[in-house]
Coordinates of C-alpha atoms and ligand atoms in Angstrom, one line a residue:
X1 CA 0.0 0.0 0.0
X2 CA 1.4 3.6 -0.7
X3 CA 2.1 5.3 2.5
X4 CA -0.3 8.5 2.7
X5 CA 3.1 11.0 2.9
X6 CA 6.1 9.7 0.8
X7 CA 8.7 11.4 2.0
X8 CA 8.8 12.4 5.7
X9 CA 11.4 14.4 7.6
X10 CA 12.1 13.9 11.2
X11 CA 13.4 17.0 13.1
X12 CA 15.1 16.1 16.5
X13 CA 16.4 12.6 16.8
X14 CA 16.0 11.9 20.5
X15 CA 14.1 8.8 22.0
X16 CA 10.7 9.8 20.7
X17 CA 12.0 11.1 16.9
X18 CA 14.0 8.1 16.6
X19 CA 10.6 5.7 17.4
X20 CA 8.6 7.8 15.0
X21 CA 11.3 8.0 12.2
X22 CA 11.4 3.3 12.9
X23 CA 7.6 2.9 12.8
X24 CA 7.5 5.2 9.1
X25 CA 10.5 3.9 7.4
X26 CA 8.1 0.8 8.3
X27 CA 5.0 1.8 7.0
X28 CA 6.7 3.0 3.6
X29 CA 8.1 6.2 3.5
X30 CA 11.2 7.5 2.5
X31 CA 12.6 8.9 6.0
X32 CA 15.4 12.1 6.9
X33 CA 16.5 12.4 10.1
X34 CA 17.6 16.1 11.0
X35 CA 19.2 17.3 14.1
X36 CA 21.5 20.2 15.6
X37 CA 23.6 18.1 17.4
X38 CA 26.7 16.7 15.9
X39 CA 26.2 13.0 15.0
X40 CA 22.8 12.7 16.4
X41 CA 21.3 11.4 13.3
X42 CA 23.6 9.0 12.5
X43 CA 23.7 8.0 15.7
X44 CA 19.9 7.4 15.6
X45 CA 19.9 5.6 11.9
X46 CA 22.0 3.3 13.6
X47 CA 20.4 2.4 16.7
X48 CA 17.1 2.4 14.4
X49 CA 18.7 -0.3 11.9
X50 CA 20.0 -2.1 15.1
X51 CA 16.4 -2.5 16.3
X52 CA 15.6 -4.2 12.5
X53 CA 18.1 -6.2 13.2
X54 CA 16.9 -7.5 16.8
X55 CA 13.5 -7.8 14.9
X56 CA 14.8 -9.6 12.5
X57 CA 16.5 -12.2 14.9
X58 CA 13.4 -12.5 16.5
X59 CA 11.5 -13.5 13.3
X60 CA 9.5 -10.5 13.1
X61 CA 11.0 -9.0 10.2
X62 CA 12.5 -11.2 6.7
X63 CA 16.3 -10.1 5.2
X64 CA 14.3 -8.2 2.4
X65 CA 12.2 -6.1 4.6
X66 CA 15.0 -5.1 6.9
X67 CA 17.2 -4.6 3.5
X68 CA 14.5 -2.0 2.3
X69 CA 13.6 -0.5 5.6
X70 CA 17.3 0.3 6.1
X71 CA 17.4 1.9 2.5
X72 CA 14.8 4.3 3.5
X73 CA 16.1 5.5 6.7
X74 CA 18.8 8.3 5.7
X75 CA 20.3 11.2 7.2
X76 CA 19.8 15.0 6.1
X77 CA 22.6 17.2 6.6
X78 CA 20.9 20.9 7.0
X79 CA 17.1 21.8 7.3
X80 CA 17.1 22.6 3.7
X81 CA 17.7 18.4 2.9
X82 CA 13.9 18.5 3.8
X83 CA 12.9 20.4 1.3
X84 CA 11.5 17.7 -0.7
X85 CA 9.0 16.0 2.4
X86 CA 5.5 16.0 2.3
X87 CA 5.2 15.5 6.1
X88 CA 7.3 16.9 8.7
X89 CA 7.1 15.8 12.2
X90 CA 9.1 17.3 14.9
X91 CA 10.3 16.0 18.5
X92 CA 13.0 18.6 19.5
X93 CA 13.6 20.5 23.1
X94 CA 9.7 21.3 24.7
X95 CA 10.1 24.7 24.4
X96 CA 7.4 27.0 22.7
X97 CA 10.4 29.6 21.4
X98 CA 12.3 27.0 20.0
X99 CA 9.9 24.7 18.4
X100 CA 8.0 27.8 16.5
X101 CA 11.1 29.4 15.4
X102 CA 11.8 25.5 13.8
X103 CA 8.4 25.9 11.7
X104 CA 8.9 29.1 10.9
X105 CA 12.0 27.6 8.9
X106 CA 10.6 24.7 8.0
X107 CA 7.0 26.1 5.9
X108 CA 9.7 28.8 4.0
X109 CA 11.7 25.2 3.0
X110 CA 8.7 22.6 2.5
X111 CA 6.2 22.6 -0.6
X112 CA 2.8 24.6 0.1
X113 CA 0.7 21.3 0.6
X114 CA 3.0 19.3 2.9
X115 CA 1.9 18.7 6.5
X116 CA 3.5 20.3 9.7
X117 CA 3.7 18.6 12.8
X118 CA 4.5 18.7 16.4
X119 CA 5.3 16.0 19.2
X120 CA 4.9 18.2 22.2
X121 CA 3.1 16.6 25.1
X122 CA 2.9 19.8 26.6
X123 CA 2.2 22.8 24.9
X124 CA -0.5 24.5 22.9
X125 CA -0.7 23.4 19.1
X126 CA -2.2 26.4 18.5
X127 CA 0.4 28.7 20.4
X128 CA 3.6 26.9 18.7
X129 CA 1.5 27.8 15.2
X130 CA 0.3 31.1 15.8
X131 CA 3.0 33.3 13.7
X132 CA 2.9 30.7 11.0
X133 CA 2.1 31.7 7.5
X134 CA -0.3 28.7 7.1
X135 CA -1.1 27.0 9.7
X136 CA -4.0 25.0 8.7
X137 CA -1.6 22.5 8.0
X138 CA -0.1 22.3 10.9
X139 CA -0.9 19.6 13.9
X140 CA -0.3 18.3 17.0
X141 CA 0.9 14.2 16.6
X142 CA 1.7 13.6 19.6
X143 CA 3.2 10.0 20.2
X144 CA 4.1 7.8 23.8
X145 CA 7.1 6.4 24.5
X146 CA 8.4 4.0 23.6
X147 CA 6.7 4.9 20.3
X148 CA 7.0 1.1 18.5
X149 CA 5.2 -0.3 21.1
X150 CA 3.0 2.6 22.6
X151 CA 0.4 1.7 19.3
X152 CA -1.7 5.3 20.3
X153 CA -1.1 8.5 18.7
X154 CA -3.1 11.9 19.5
X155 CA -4.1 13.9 16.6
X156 CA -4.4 17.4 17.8
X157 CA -6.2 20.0 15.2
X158 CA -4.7 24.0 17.1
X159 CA -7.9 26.9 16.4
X160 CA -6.2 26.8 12.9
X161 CA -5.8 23.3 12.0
X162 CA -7.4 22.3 8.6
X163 CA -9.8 19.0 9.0
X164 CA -7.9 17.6 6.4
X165 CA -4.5 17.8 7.7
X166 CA -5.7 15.5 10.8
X167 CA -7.4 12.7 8.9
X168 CA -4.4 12.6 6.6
X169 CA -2.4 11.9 9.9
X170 CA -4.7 9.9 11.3
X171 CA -4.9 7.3 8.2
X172 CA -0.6 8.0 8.3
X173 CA -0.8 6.3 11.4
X174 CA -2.8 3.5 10.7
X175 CA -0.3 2.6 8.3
X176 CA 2.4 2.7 10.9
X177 CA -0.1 0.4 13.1
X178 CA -1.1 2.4 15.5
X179 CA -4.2 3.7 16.6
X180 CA -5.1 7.6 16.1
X181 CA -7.2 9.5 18.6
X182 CA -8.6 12.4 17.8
X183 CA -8.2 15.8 20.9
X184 CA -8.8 19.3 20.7
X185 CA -5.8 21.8 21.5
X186 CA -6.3 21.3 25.2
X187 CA -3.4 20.9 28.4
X188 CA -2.6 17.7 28.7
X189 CA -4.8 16.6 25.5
X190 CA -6.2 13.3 26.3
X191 CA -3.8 11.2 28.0
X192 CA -1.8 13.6 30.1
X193 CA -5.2 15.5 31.2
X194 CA -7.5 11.4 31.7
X195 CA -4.0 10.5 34.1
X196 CA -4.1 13.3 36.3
X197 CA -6.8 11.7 38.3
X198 CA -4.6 8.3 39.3
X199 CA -1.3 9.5 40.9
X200 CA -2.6 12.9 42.4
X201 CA -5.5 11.4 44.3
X202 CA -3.2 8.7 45.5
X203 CA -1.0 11.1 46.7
X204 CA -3.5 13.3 48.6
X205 CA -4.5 9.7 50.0
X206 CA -0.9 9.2 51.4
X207 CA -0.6 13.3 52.4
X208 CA -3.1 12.6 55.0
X209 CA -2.0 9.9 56.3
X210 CA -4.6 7.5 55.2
X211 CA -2.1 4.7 54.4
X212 CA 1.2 4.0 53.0
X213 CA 2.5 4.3 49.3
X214 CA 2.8 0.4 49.0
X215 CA -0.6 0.0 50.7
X216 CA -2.0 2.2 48.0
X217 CA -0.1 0.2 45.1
X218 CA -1.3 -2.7 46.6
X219 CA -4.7 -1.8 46.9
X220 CA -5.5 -0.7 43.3
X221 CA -3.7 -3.3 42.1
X222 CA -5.8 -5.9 43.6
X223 CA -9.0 -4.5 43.4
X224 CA -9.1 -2.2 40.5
X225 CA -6.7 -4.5 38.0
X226 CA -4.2 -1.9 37.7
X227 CA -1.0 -2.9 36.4
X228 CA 1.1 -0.7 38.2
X229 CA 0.3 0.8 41.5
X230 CA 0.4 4.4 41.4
X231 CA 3.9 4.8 43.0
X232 CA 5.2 2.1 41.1
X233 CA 4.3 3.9 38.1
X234 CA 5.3 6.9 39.5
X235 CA 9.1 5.5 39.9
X236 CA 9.3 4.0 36.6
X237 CA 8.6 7.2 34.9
X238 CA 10.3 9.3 37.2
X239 CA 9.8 12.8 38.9
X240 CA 11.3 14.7 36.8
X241 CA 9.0 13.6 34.2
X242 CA 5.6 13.7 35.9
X243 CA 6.1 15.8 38.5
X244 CA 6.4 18.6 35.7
X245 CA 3.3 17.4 34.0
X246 CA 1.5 17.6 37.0
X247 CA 2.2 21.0 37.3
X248 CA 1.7 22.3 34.0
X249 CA -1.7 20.8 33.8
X250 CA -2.8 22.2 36.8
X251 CA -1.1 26.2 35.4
X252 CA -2.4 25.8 32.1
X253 CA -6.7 25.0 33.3
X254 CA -5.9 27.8 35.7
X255 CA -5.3 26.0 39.3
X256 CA -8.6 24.0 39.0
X257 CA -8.4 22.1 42.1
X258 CA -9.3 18.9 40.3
X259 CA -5.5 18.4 38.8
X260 CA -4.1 20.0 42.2
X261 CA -0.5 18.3 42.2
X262 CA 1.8 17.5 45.9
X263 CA 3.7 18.7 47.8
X264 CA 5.0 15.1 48.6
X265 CA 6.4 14.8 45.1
X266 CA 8.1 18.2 44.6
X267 CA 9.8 18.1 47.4
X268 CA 10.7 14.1 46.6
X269 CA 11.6 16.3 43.0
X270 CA 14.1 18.4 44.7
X271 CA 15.6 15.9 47.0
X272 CA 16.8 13.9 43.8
X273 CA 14.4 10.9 44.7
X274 CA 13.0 10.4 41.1
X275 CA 12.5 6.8 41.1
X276 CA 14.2 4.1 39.5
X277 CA 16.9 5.2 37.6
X278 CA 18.2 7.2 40.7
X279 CA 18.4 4.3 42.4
X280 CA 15.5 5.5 44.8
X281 CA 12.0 6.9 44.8
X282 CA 8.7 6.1 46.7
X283 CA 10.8 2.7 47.1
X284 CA 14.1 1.8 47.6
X285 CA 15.8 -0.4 44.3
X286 CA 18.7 -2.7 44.6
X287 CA 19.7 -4.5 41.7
X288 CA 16.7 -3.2 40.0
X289 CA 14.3 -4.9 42.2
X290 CA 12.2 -2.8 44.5
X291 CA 12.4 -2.9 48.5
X292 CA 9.0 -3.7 49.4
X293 CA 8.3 -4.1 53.0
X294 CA 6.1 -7.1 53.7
X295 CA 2.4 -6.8 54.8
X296 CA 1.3 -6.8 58.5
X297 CA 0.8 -10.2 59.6
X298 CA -3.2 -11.2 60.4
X299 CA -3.5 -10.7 64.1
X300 CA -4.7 -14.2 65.8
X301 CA -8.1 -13.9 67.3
X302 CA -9.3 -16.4 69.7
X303 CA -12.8 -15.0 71.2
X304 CA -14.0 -13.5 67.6
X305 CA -17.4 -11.8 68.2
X306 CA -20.6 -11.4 66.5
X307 CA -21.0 -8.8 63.8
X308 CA -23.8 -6.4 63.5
X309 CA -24.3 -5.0 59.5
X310 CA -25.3 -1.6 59.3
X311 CA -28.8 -0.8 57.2
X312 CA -27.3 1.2 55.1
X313 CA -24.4 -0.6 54.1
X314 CA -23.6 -1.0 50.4
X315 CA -23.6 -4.8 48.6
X316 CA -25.6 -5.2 52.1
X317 CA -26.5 -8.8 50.5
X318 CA -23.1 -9.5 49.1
X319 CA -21.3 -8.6 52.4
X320 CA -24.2 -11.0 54.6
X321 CA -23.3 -13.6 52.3
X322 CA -19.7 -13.0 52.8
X323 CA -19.8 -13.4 55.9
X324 CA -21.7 -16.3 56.3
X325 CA -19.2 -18.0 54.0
X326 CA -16.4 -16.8 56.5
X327 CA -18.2 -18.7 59.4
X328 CA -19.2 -14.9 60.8
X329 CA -21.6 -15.3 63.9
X330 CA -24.5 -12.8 62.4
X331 CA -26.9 -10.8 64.4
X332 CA -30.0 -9.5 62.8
X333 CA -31.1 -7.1 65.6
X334 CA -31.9 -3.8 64.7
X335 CA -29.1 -2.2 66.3
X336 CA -25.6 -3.7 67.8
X337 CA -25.5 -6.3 70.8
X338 CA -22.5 -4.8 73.3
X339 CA -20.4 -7.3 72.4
X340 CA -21.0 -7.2 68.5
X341 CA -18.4 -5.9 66.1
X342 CA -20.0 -3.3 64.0
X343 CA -19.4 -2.9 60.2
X344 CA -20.6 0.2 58.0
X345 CA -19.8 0.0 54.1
X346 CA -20.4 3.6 53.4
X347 CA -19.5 5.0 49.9
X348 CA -18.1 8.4 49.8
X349 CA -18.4 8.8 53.5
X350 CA -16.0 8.2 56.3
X351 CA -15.9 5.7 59.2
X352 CA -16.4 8.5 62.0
X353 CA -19.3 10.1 60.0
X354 CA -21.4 7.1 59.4
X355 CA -21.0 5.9 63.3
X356 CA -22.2 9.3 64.3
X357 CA -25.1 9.4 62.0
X358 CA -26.2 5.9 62.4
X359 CA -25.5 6.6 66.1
X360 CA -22.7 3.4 66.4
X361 CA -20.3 3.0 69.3
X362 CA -17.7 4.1 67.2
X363 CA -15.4 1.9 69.4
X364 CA -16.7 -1.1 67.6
X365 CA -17.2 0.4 64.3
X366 CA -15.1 -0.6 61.1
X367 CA -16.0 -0.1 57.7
X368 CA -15.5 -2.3 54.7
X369 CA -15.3 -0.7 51.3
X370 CA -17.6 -2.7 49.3
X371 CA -17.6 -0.5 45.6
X372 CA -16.0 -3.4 44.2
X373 CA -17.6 -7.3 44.2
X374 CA -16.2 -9.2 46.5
X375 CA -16.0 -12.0 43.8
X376 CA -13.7 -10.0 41.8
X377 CA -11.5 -8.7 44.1
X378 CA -8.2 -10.3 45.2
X379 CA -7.9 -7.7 48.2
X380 CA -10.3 -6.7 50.7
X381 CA -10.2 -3.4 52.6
X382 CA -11.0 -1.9 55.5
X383 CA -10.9 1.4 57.8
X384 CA -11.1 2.3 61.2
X385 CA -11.9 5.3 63.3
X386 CA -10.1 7.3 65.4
X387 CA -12.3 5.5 68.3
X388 CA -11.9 2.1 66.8
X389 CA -10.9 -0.2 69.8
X390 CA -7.6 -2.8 68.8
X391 CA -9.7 -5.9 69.4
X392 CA -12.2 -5.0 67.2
X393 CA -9.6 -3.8 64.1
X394 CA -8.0 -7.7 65.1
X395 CA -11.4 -9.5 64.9
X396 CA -12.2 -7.3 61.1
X397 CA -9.1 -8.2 60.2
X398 CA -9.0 -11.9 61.2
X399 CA -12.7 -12.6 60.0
X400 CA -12.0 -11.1 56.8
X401 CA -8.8 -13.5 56.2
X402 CA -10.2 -16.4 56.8
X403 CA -10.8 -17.4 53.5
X404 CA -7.2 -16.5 52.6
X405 CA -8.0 -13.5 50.7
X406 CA -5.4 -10.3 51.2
X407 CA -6.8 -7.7 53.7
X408 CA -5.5 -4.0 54.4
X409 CA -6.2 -2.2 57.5
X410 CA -6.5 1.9 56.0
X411 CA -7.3 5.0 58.6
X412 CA -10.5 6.8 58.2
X413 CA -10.8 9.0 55.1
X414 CA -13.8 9.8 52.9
X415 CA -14.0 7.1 50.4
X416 CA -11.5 4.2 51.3
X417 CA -9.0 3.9 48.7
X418 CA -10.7 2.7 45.5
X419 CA -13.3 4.1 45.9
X420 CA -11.9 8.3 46.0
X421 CA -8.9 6.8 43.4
X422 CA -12.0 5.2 40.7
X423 CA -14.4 8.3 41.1
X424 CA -11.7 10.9 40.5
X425 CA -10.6 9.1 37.3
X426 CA -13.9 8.8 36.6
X427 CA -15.1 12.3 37.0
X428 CA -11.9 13.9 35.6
X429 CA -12.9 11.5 32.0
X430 CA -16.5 13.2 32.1
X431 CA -14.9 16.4 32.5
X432 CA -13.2 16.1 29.4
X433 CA -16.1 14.4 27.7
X434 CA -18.2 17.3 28.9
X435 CA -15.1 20.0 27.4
X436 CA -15.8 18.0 24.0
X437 CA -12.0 17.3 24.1
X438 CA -12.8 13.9 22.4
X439 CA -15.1 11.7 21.6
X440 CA -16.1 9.2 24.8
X441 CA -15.1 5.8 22.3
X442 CA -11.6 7.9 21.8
X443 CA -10.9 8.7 25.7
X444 CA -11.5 4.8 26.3
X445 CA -9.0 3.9 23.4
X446 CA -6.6 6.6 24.2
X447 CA -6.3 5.5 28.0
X448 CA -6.3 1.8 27.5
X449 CA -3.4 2.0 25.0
X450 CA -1.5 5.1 26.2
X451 CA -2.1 4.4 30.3
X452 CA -2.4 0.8 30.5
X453 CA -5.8 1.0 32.3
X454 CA -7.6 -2.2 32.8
X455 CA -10.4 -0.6 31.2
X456 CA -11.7 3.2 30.1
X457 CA -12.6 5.5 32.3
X458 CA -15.9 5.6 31.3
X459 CA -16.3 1.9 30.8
X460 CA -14.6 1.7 34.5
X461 CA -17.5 4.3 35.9
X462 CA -20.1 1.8 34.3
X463 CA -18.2 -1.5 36.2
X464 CA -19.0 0.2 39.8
X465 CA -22.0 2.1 38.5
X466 CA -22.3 5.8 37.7
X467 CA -24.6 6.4 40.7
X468 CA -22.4 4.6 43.4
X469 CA -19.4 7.0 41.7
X470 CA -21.9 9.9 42.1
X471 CA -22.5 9.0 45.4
X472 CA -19.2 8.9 46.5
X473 CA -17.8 12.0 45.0
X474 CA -20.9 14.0 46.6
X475 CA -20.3 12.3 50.0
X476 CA -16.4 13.2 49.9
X477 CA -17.1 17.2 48.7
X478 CA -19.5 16.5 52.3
X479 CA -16.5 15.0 54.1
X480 CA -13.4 17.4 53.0
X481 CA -15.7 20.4 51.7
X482 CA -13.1 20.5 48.4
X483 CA -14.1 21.7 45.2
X484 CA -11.5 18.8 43.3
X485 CA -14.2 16.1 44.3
X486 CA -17.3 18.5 42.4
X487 CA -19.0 16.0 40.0
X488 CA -19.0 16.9 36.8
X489 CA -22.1 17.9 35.6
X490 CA -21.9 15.7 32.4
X491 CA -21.1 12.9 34.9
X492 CA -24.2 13.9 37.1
X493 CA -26.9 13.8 34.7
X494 CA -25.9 10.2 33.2
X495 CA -25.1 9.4 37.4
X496 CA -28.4 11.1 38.2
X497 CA -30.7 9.1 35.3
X498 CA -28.7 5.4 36.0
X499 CA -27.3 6.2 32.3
X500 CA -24.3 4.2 31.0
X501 CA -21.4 6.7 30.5
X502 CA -20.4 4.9 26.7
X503 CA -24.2 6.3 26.0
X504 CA -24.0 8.5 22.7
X505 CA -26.0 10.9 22.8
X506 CA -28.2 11.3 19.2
Ligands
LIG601 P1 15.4 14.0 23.6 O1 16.1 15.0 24.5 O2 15.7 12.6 23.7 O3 15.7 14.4 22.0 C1 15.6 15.7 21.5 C2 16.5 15.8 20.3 O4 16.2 17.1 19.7 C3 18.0 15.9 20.7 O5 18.7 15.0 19.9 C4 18.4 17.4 20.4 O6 19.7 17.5 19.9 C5 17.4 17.7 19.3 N1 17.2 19.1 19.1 C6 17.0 20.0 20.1 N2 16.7 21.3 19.6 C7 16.7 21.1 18.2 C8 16.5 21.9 17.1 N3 16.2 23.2 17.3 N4 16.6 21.4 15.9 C9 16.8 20.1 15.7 N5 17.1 19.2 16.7 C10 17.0 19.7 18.0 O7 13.9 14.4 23.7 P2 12.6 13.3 23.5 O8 12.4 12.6 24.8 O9 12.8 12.5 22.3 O10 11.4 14.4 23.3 C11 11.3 15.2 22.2 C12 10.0 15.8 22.1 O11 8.9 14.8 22.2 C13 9.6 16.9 23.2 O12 8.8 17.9 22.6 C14 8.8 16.1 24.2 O13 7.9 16.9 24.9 C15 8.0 15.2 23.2 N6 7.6 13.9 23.9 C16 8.4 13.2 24.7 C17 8.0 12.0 25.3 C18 8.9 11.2 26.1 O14 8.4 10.3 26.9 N7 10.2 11.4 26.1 C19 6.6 11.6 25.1 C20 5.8 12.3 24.1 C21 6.3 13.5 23.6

């Protein structure tokens, strides 16, 4: 198939322009690599033919096609060498003066009708074209490292940006076999702005004290299906990376409190504690492998006493059932024997709260988060409150083990872990459905392939329902009277009506 640009130059030959310039020598195209540094692009043609070779030991590419992608890889010599490309894409130093002085060059060099773009992941599209001559031919393509196997790619159209000029990118990078998304020129785009949600609410999580990084990790890992826990991730990327991008999202949409970043990583940022490659971040590596300190051992309980479910609680059914099949001695009284352990399963609401509104001896009150079935969860979770007396955190602990499943013992917050962690993901994704950044079926793909979600965001929001997600975030904006947990409104008229969020509207 003819690639839809034949000749395309590469302009800064880093770790991102030397994926892009691999994946279109692939697809076709007749590729230049440009840079200002000395040797840079040669350096880069040869770690790219390197790679073809690795593929090709690997079985994934034959002699021939190795032979002609190596033959259409070359290096240009000035910016003028690029005279002859139909598509441009550049991936130099993030810096708005630099990049549109670069274009500035670049549309006096290239033919009228070739096609201009950028990989920034952090500036405005439309800012790095506003002095150009034309720039409805000028984009945002903005790829993920590492870009062979990061198969997303954003296709941002600036105020400017001809329609045209994004669907030819967008069919350019199905030929390269990845998958386009479409954004509008917004901070962050999709992926940056749909992330914000995952490390910053864990981080407020750990900034009060609710529990510990590898709790949290732990935690969403197990009963969310994350990959990564949020301070994994957090290493493997590093601070100096998102740390930045925390910040700059937050700048750019004007402080809004929902992308507020923490104080626990820019200070972590200035005490050189970035994450893996420096040896140390939220943990501790040695030979690569991260410190983890083991979980608290499940406290032996020999006089285990009855439990008492609260009225209210959520799953009520699920969690009776659950504890029947952990051997639980059940009262069905309408409040509490004295003896009785006392479990709440609020949503959105903290331990403390829902004793003193259900009027609970707090003393005997733990609460269970139950926004996630039981069935499907390898991790259970549970809170105390400041009242909560040892013996009964020891019996909810030891019941809830018996079956052999994990259990974590949090402190009192609004929400639990999961629950405050889903809902902001959740209600940041309907804010950007509700800004019309995307479409709803491109946020899903976007954040499956460029996050590694276990599922959308929206699609997420639908597994623990849009009115238990509703629920929560109005109970937290109760319990912490912050305007970062306000519910979108696009997210509380589907919440309010029971609608699926992957719901089109005609
Ligand atoms: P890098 O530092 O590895 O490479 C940048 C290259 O550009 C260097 O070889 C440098 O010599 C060259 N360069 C700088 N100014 C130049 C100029 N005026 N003309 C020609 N070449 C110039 O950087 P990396 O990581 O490849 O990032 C490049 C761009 O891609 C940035 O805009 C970044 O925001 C964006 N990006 C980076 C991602 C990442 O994970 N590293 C992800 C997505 C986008």
């Amino acid at each position: 198939m003819k690639p839809q640009f034949t000749n395309v130059g590469i302009v800064g030959t880093g770790a991102m322009g030397r994926g892009i310039a691999q994946i279109a020598a692939q697809a076709g195209s007749q590729v230049q690599l440009f840079d200002t540094q000395a040797d840079a692009s040669s350096a880069a043609q040869k770690s790219i033919f390197s790679q073809w070779d690795r593929l090709g030991e690997k079985g994934r590419l034959d002699s021939t096609q190795i032979t002609e992608n190596k033959a259409r890889l070359n290096c240009a010599h000035t910016l003028q060498d690029l005279a002859g490309c139909d598509l441009v894409i550049e991936a130099i130093v993030e810096r708005l003066d630099v990049k549109a002085k670069l274009f500035a060059e670049l549309e006096d060099i290239v033919a009228p009708l070739a096609v201009l773009a950028t990989n920034t992941s952090s500036l405005s599209v439309t800012a790095i074209a506003a002095k150009l001559k034309h720039p409805g031919r000028f984009a945002g393509y903005h790829f993920f490292n590492p870009v062979p196997l990061m198969k997303v790619v954003e296709v941002i159209a600036g105020l400017k940006t001809d329609a045209s000029a994004c669907t030819r990118l967008a069919d350019y990078a199905k030929q390269m076999g990845h998958t386009p998304v479409a954004a509008q020129d917004t901070p962050g785009f999709i992926v940056n702005h749909a992330g914000r949600g995952y490390g910053t609410e864990a981080l407020r999580i750990v900034s009060e004290g609710v529990a510990d990084f590898a709790t949290i990790d732990r935690i969403l890992k197990d009963q969310i299906g994350f990959k990564l826990g949020p301070f994994e991730l957090m290493d493997l990327t590093a601070l100096d990376v998102s740390h930045p991008v925390m910040e700059s999202v937050y700048h750019q949409y004007y402080e809004e409190p929902r992308y507020r970043p923490s104080v626990i990583t820019a200070q972590r940022l200035a005490g050189g504690m970035l994450g893996r490659k420096t040896g140390e971040g939220f943990y501790r590596y040695v030979d690569g492998a991260a410190q983890i300190t083991p979980e608290p051992p499940v406290p032996e309980v020999a006089d285990m006493p009855p439990v008492w479910v609260s009225p209210r609680a959520a799953r009520r059914a699920e969690l009776l059932i659950l504890l029947k099949n952990l051997g639980a001695k059940i009262e069905t009284g309408a409040s509490p024997s004295p003896t009785a352990l006392t479990l709440v399963a609020p949503l959105g609401f903290d331990i403390t709260t829902v004793a003193v509104v259900e009027r609970l001896d707090p003393a005997r009150t733990v609460g269970i988060d139950m926004l996630v079935d039981d069935a499907a969860s390898k991790r259970r979770v549970l809170a105390t409150n400041p009242a909560t007396r040892p013996d009964m955190r020891a019996a909810a602990h030891s019941l809830m083990a018996r079956d052999g499943k994990a259990v974590s013992v949090i402190r009192d917050s609004g929400g639990f872990v999961s629950q405050r962690v889903v809902s902001t993901i959740v209600n940041i994704a309907s804010d950007i459905c509700q800004q019309g950044i995307c479409s709803p079926a491109d946020l899903e793909t976007a954040v499956t392939l460029g996050l590694g979600y276990p599922l959308g965001p929206l699609a997420m929001g639908n597994l623990y329902g849009p009115t238990n997600v509703l629920e929560v975030l109005f109970n937290m904006q109760t319990v912490y009277g912050d305007p970062r947990y306000r519910p979108s409104p696009w997210l509380r008229r589907r919440g309010a009506i029971g609608l699926s969020l992957l719901h089109v509207e005609e």
